[in-house]
Coordinates of C-alpha atoms and ligand atoms in Angstrom, one line a residue:
X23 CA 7.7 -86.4 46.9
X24 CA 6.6 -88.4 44.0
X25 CA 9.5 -90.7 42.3
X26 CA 10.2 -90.5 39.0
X27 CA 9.4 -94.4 38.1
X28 CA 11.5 -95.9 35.0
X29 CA 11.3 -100.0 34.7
X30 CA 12.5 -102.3 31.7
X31 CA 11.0 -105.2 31.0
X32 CA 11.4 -108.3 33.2
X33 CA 13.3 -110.7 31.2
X34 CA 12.7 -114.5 30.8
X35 CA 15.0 -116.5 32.2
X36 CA 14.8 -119.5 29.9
X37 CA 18.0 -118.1 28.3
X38 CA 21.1 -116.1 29.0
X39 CA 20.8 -112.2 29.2
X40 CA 22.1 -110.5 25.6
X41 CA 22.7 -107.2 24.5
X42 CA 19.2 -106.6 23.7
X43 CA 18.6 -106.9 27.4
X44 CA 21.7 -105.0 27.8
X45 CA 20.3 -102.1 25.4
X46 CA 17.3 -101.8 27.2
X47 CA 18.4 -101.4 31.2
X48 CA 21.3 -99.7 29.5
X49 CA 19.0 -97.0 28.3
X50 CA 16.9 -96.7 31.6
X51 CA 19.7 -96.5 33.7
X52 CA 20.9 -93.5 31.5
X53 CA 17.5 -91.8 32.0
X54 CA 17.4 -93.1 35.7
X55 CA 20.8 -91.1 36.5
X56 CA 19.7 -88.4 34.5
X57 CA 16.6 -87.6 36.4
X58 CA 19.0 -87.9 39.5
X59 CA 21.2 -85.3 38.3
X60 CA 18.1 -83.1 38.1
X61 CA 17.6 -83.9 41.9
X62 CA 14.8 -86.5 41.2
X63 CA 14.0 -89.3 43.2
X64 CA 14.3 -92.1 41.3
X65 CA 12.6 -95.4 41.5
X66 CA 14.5 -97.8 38.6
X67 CA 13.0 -101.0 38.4
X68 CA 14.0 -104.2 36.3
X69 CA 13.7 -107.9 37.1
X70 CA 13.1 -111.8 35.7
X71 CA 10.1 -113.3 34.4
X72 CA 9.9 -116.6 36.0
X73 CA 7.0 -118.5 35.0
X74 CA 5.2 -120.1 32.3
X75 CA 5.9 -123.2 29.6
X76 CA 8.8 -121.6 28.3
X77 CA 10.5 -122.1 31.1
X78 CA 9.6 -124.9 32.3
X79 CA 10.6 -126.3 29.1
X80 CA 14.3 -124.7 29.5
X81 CA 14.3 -126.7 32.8
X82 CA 13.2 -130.0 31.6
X83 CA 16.2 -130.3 28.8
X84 CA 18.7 -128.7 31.7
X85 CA 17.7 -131.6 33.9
X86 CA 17.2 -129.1 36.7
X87 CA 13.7 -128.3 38.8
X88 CA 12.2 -124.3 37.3
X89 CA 13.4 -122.5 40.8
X90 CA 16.9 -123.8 40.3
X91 CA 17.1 -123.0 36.6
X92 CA 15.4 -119.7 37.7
X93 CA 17.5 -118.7 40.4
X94 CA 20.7 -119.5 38.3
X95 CA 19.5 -117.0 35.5
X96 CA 18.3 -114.4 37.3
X97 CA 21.9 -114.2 39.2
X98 CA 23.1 -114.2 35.6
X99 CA 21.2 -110.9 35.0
X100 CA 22.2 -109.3 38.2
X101 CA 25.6 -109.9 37.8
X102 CA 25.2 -108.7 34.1
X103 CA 23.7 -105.4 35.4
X104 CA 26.7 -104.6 38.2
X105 CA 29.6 -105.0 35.5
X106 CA 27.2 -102.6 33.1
X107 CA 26.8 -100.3 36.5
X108 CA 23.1 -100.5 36.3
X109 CA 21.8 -98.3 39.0
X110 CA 18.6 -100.4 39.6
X111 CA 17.0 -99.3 42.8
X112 CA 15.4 -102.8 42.8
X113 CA 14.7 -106.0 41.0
X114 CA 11.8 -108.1 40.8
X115 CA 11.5 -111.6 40.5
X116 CA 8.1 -113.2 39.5
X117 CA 8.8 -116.7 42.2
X118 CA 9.0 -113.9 45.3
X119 CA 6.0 -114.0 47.6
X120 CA 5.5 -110.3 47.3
X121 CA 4.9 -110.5 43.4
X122 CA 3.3 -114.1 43.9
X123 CA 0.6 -112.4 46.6
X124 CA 0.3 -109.3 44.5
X125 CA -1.0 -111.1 41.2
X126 CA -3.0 -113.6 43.6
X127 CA -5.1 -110.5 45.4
X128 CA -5.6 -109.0 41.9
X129 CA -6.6 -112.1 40.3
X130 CA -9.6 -112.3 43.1
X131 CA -10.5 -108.4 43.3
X132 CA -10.9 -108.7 39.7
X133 CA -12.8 -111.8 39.9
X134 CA -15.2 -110.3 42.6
X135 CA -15.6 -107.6 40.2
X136 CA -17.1 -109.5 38.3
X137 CA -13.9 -108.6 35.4
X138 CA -12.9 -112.1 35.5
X139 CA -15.4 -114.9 34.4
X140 CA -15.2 -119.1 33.6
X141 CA -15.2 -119.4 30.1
X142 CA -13.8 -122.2 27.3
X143 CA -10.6 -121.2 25.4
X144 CA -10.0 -123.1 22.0
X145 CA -7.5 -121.0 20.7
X146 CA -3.9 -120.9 18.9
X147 CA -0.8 -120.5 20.7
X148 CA 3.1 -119.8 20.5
X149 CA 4.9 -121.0 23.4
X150 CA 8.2 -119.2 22.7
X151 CA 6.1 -115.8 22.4
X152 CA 3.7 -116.8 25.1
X153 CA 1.4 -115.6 22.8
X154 CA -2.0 -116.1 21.9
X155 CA -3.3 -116.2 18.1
X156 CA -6.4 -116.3 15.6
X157 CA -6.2 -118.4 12.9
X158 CA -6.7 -115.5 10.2
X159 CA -3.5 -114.0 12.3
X160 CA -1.0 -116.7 11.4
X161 CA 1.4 -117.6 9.2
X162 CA 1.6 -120.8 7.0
X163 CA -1.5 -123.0 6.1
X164 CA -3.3 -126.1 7.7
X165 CA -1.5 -128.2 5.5
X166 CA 2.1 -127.6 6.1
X167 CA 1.4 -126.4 9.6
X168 CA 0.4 -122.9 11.3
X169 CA 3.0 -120.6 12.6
X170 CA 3.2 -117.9 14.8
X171 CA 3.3 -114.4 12.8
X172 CA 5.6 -113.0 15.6
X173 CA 8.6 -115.7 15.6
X174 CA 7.5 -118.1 12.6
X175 CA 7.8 -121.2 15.2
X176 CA 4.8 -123.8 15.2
X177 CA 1.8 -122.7 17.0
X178 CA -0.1 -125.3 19.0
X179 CA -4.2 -125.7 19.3
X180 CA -5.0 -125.1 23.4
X181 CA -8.4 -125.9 24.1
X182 CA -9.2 -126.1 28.0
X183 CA -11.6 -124.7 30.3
X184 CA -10.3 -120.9 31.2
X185 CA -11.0 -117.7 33.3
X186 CA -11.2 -114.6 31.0
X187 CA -10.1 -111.2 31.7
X188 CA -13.1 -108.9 30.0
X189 CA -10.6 -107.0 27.8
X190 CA -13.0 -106.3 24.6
X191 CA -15.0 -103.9 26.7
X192 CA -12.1 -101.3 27.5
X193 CA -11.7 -100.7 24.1
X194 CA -13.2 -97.5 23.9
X195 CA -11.8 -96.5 26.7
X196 CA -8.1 -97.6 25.6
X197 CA -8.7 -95.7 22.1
X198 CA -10.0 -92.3 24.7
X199 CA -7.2 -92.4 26.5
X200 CA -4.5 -92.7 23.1
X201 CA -5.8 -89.3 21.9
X202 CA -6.1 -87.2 25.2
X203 CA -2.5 -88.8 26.3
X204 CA -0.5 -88.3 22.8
X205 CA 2.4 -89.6 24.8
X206 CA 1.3 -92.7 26.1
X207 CA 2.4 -94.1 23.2
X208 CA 5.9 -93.8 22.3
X209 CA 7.2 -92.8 20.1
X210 CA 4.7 -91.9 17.6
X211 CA 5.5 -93.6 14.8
X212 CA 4.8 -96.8 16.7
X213 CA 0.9 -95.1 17.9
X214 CA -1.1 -96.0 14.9
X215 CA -0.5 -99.8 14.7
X216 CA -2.1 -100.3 18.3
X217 CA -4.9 -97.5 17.5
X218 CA -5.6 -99.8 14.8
X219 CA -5.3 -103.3 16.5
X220 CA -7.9 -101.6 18.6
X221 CA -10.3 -100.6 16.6
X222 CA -10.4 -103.5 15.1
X223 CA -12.0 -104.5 18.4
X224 CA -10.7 -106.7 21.7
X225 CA -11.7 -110.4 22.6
X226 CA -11.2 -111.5 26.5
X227 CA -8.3 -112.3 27.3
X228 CA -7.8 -115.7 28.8
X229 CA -5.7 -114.7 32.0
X230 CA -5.4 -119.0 33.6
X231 CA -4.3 -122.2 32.0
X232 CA -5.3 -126.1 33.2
X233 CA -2.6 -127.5 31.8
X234 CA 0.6 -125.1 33.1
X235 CA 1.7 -125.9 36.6
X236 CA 4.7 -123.9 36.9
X237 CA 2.6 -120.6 37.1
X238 CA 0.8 -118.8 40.1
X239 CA -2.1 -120.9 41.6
X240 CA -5.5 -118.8 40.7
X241 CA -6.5 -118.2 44.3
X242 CA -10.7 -118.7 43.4
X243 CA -9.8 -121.9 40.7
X244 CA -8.5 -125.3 41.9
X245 CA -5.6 -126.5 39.5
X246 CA -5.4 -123.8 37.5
X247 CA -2.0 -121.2 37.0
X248 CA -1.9 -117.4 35.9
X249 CA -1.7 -116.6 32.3
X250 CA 2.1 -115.6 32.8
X251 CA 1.8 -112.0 30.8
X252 CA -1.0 -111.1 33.2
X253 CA 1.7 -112.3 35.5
X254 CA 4.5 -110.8 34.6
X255 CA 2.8 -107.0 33.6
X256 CA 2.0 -106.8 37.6
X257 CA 5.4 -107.1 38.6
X258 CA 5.2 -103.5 38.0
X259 CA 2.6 -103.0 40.3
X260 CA 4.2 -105.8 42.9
X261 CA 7.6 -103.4 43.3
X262 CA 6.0 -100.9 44.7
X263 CA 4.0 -102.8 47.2
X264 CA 0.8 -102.6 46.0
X265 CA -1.9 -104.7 47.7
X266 CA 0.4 -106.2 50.2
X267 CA -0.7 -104.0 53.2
X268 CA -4.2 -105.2 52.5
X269 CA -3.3 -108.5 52.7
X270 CA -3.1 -110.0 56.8
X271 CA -0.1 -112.2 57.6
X272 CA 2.0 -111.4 54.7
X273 CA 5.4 -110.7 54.9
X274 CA 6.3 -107.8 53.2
X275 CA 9.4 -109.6 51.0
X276 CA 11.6 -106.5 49.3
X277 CA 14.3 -107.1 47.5
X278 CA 18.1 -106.8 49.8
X279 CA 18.5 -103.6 47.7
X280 CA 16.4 -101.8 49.5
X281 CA 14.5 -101.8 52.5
X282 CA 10.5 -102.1 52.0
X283 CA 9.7 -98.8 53.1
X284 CA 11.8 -97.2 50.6
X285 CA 10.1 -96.8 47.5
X286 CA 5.5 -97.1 48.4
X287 CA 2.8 -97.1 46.3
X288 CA 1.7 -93.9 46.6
X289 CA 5.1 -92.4 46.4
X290 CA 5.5 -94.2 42.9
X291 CA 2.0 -95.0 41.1
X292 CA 1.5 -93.6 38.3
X293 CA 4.7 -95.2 36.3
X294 CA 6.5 -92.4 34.5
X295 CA 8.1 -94.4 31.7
X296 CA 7.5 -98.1 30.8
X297 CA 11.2 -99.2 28.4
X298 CA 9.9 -101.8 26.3
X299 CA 11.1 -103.4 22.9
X300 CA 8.8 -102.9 20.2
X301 CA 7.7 -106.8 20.2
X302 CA 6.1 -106.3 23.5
X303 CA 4.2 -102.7 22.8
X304 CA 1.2 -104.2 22.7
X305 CA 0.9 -105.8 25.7
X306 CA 2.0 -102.7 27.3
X307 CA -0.5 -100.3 26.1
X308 CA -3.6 -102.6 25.6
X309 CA -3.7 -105.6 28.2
X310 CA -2.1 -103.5 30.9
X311 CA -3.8 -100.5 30.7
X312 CA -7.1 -102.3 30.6
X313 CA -5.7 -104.6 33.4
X314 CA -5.1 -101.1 35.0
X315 CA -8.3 -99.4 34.5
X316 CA -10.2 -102.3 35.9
X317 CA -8.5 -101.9 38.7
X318 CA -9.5 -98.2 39.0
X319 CA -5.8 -97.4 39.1
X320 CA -4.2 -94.2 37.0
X321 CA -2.3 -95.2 33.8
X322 CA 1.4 -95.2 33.4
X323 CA 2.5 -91.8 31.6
X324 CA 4.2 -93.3 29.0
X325 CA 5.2 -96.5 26.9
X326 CA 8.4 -96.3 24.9
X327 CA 9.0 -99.2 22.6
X328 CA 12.3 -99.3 21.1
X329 CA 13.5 -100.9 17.8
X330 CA 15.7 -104.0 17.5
X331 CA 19.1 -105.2 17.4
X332 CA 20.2 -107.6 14.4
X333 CA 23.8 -108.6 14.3
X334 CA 25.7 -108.1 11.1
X335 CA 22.2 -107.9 9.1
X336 CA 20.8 -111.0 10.9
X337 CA 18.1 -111.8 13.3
X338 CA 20.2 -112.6 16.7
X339 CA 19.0 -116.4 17.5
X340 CA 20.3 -119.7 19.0
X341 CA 20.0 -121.7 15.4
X342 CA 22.4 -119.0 13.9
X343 CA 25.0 -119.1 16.9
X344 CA 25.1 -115.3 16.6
X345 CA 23.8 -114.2 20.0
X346 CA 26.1 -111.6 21.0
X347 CA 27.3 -111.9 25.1
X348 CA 27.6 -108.8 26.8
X349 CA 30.5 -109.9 29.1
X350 CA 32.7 -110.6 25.9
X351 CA 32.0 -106.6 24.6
X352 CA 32.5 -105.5 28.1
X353 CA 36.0 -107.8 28.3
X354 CA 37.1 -105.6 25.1
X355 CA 35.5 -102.7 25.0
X356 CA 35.2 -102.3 28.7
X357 CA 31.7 -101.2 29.9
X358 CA 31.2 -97.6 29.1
X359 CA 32.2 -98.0 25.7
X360 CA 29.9 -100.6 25.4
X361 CA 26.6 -98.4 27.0
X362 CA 28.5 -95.3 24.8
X363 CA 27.8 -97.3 21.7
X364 CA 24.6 -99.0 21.8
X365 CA 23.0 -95.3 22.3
X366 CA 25.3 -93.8 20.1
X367 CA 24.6 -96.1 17.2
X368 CA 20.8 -96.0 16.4
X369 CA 17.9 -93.6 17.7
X370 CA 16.4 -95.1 20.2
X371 CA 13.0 -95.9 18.7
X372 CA 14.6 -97.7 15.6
X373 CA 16.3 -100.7 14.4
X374 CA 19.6 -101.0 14.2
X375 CA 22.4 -103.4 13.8
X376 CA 25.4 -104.3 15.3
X377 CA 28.9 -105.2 14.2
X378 CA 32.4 -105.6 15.6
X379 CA 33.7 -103.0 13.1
X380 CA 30.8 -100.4 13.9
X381 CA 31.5 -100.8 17.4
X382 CA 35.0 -100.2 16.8
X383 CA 35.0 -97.3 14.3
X384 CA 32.8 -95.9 17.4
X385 CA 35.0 -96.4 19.8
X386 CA 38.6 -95.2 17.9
X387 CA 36.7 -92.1 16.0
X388 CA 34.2 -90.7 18.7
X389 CA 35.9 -92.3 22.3
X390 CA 39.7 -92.5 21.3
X391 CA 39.9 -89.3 18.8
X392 CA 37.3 -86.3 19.4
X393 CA 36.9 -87.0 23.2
X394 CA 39.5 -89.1 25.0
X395 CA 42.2 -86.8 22.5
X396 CA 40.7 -83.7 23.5
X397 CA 41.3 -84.1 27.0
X398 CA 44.5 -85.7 26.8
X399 CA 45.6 -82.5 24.2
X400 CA 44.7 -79.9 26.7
X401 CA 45.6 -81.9 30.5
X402 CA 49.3 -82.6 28.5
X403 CA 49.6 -78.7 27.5
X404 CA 48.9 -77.5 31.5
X405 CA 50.9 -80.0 32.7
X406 CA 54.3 -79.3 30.8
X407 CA 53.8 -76.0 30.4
X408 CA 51.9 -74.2 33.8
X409 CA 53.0 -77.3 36.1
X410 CA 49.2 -78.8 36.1
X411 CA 48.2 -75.3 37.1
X412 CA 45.7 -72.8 35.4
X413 CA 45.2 -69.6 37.3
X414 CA 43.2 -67.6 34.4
X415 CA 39.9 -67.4 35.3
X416 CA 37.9 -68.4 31.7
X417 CA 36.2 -65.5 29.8
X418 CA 33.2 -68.3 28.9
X419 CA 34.3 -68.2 25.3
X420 CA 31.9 -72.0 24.9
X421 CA 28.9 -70.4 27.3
X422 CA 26.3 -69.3 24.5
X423 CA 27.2 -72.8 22.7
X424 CA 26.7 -74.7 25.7
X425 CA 23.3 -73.2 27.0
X426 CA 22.2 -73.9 23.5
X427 CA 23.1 -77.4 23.7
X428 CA 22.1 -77.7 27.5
X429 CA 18.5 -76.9 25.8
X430 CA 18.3 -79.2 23.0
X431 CA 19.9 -81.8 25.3
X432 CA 17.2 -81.4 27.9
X433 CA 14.8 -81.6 25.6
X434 CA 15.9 -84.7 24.1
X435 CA 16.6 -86.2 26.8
X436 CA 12.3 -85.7 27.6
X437 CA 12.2 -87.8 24.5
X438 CA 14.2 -90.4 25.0
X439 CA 16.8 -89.4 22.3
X440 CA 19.7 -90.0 23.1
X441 CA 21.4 -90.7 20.2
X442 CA 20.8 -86.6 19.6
X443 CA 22.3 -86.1 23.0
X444 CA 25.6 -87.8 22.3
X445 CA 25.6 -86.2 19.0
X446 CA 25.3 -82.7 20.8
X447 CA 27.9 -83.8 23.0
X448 CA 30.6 -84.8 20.4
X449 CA 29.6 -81.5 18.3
X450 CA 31.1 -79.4 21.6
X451 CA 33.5 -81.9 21.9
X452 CA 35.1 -81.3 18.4
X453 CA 34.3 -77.5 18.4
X454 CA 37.0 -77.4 21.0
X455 CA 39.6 -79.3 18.9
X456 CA 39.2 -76.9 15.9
X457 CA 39.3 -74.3 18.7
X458 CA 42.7 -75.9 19.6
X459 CA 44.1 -76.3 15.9
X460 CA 43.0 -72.4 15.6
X461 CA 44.8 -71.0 18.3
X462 CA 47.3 -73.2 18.6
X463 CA 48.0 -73.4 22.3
X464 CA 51.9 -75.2 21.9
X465 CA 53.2 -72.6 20.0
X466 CA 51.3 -69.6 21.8
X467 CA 53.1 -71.0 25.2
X468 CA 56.2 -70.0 23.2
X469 CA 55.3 -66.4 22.3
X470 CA 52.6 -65.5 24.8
X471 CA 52.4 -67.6 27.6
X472 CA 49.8 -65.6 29.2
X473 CA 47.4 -66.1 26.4
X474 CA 47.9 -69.8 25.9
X475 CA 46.7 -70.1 29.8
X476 CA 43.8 -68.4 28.7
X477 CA 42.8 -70.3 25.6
X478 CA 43.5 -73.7 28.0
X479 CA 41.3 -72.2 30.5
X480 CA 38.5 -72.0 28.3
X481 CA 39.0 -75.5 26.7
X482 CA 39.0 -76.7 30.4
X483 CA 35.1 -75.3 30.8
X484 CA 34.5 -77.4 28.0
X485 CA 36.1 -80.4 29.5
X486 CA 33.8 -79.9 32.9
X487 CA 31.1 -80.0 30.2
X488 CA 31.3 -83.2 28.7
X489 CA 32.5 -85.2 31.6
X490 CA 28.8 -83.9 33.7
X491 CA 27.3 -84.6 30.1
X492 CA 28.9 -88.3 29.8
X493 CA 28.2 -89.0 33.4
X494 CA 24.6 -90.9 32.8
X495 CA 26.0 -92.5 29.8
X496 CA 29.4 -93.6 31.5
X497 CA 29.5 -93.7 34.7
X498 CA 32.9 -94.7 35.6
X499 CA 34.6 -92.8 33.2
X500 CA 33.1 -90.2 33.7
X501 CA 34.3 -90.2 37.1
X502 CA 37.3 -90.4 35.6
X503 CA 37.5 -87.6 33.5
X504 CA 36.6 -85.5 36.4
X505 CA 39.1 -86.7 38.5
X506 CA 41.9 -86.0 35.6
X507 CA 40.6 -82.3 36.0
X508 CA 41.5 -82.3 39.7
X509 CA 38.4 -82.6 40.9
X510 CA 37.7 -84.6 44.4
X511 CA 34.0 -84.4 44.6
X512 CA 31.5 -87.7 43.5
X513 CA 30.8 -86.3 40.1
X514 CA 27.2 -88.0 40.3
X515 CA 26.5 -85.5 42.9
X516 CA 27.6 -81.9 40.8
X517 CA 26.6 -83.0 37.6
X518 CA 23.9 -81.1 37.1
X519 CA 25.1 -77.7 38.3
X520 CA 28.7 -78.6 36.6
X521 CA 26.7 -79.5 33.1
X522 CA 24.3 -76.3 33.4
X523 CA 26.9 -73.9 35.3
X524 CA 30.7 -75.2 34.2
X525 CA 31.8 -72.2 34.9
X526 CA 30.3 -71.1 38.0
X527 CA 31.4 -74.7 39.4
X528 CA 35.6 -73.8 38.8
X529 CA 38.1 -72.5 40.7
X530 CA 41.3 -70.9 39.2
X531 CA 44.3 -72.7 40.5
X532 CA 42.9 -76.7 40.6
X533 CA 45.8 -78.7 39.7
X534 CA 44.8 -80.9 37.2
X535 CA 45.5 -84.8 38.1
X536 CA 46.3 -86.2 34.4
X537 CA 46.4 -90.4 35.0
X538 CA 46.6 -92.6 32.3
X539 CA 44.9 -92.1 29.2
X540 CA 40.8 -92.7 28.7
X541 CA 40.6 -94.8 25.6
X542 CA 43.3 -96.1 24.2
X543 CA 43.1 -96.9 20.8
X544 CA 41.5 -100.1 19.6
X545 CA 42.9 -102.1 15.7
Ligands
ME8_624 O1 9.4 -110.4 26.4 N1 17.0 -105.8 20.2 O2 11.1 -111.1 27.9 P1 12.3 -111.3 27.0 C1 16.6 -105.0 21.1 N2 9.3 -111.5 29.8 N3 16.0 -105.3 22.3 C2 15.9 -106.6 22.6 C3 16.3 -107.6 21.6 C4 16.9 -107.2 20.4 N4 17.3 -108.0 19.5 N5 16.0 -108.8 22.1 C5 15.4 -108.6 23.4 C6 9.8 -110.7 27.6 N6 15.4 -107.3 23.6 C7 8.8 -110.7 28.7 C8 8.6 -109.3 29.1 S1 7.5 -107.5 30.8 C9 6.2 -107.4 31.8 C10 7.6 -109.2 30.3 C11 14.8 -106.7 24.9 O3 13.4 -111.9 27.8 C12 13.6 -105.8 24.6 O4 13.5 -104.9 25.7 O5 11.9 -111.9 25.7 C13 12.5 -106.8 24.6 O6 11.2 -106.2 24.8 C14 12.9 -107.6 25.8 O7 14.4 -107.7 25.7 C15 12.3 -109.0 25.7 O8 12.8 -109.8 26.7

């Protein structure tokens, strides 16, 4: 069976991870255990980008060798990822052999191939963007000094004897494939900016450098190290284990997380869905799909390049001190919460910013108020009033709103919008609550007890609802929720029958289990 193959980017390590690295394994984990609840099997890959001047840069000033500065950020990231419960079925480092062979063996095919040629590079370049740029591209003037058009640093002349990836011929090719795969670019508002860079036509692509040593040795060129984007955009290829049966002696190095025959090539190629930010769309869906098609490999399905994150209406950087650390949300907020919000708070697919007081209005009127309320409201009624005990089996009063919404969910989910799915979820969510304040369940137990069990046994359906709903969004409570409703079973394993059937999934007579309450409010 063929996996359904998410990644995220892999992150540099020359700095700690953020929450826009949170926001985007955040979001593929939520599609990840999505496709899970639909029975899929998943491959969910992220990883660190280990190479290149950037780095060895970071290394220099921290007095420490690359590896070591490596290998202390990368366990930064992993550790980031268990306390967000990232359900990463691997992660790639670009220093493992397997990736370091993988990029090595595609460097010579493509060189045998003839795709790969000696050439001169005189060119401009950003080392914070690992970028390269034309002069009529940047930003400032000769005379006060060029800058890059992407992060307005200084830009540096590189002139050095290079190998070139032909790029400039698969341009045709490229724009083909944009208009017979109207998804491959996501979303579309994003499309017409790379069919443009396009056809404004492709130079080579300078894929080695003289003067970088901390960089994969080019197998067929003494002294020189892999461009570090053509690098990094074959991790994707590396994690599956592509190549690495071709090549004798070579230890087949997977990650701990899984063993190496868990997740092949052909059980994964083509990628489903590439999560990238939007600075990095362009590498995504021009070099690598060339990269790909000389190869004579099949193209990822899709590219999804979100928006970006400011912080109180400013760019998040070092110089500002603004750089928002996950851990501290998570200490406060705790992690759900965290995950609820950053998908809650902008479609995914624009900008958006973030602020202490958005997050909290968040959490006290959505988490606290319409949902953690709603379930508190209706476990307190069964349990002072029917001893934790409903024996009414529900008429399905909230069925024809729920297969509505299970629709529209589903479908949003197929776009990556899952802003709209939480907002689908919160709409049921405060249907019941006027539901409550309509039929008034404490003063029906008073004059007709056997009513008020069967208004609370309908708001209970709804209950089963949202916690299968909330499970790829918040994992753990979730779990919770599902628990408080007396249920013993691993709710990542019923979710998707409990979110399409909630009904069909009950049993009169489960005594609820009401613990302590979900989200206590936040000033
Ligand atoms: O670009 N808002 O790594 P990187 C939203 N190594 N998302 C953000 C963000 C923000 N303010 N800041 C960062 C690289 N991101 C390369 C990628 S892939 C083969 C190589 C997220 O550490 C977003 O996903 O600079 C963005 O694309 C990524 O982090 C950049 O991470």
């Amino acid at each position: 069976m063929k996996s359904f193959y998410i990644t995220t980017p892999i992150y540099y390590v020359n700095d700690r991870p953020h929450i826009g690295h949170a926001y985007t394994t955040i979001a593929a984990d939520v599609l990840a255990r999505w496709k899970r609840m639909q029975g899929e099997k998943v491959f969910f890959l992220t990883g660190t980008d280990e190479h290149g001047s950037k780095i060895a840069q970071a290394s220099l000033q921290a007095g420490i060798t690359p590896e070591a500065y490596a290998t202390r950020t990368a366990e930064e990231f992993k550790s980031l990822w268990k306390l967000l419960n990232i359900s990463n079925d691997d992660f790639i480092r670009t220093t493992e052999t397997r990736h370091i062979k993988t990029v090595q063996a595609i460097l010579t095919r493509l060189y045998d191939q003839g795709e790969i040629y000696k050439g001169f590079y005189e060119d401009w370049y950003c080392v914070a963007c690992e970028s390269f740029w034309l002069e009529n591209q940047l930003k400032g003037a000769a005379s006060s000094g060029w800058q890059c058009p992407e992060c307005a640093r200084p830009v540096e002349k590189l002139k050095e004897e290079s190998y070139f990836f032909k790029l400039s011929k698969y341009g045709d090719r490229l724009l083909q494939h944009y208009k017979e795969n109207p998804d491959f670019l996501s979303p579309y508002h994003r499309a017409q900016e790379m069919i443009q860079f396009v056809r404004q036509g492709l130079k080579d692509l300078s894929v080695s450098r003289l003067k970088e040593k901390w960089g994969i040795p080019v197998p067929f060129a003494l002294g020189h190290t892999a461009y570090v984007w053509f690098d990094a955009l074959i991790n994707y290829l590396s994690a599956t284990h592509y190549e690495l049966k071709s090549l004798a002696g070579i230890e087949d190095q997977a990650s701990p997380q899984i063993s190496s025959s868990n997740f092949k090539f052909e059980e994964t190629w083509p990628c489903d869905i590439h999560f990238v930010g939007k600075e990095i769309f362009r590498f995504h869906t021009v070099i690598w799909p060339a990269m790909l098609m000389a190869l004579g490999l099949p193209l990822p399905k899709k590219v999804f390049a979100h928006g970006w994150w400011t912080v109180e209406g400013d760019k998040m950087s070092k110089s500002k001190g603004n750089i928002v650390d996950p851990v501290e949300v998570c200490k406060e907020f705790g992690a759900d919460s965290f995950r609820y919000f950053l998908l809650r708070e902008m479609p995914f697919g624009a900008d958006g910013d973030f602020s202490k007081i958005a997050l909290l209005k968040r959490y006290n009127f959505e988490l606290a108020n319409d949902l953690g309320n709603l379930f508190s409201r209706i476990l307190t009624l069964i349990e002072k009033n029917f001893s934790g005990v409903i024996r009414k089996m529900p008429k399905g009063f909230f069925m024809p709103l729920i297969l509505e919404k299970n629709k529209k969910i589903t479908e949003s989910f197929e776009k990556s919008a899952f802003q709209e799915v939480l907002e689908d979820g919160l709409s049921v969510a405060r249907e019941a609550n006027r539901y409550l304040e309509v039929n008034a369940p404490w003063k029906l137990v008073k004059t007709n007890p056997e009513l008020c069990e069967s208004v609370l046994a309908e708001t209970l359906i709804v209950l089963r609802w949202l916690s299968a709903l909330y499970h790829p969004f918040m994992p753990e409570l979730s779990q919770r929720m599902w628990q408080q409703l007396g249920e013993l079973s691993k709710l990542e394993e019923v979710a998707m029958k409990v979110f399409r059937e909630p009904i069909a999934t009950y049993s009169p007579g489960t005594r609820i289990q009401k613990q302590e309450i979900l989200f206590p409010r936040k000033a």
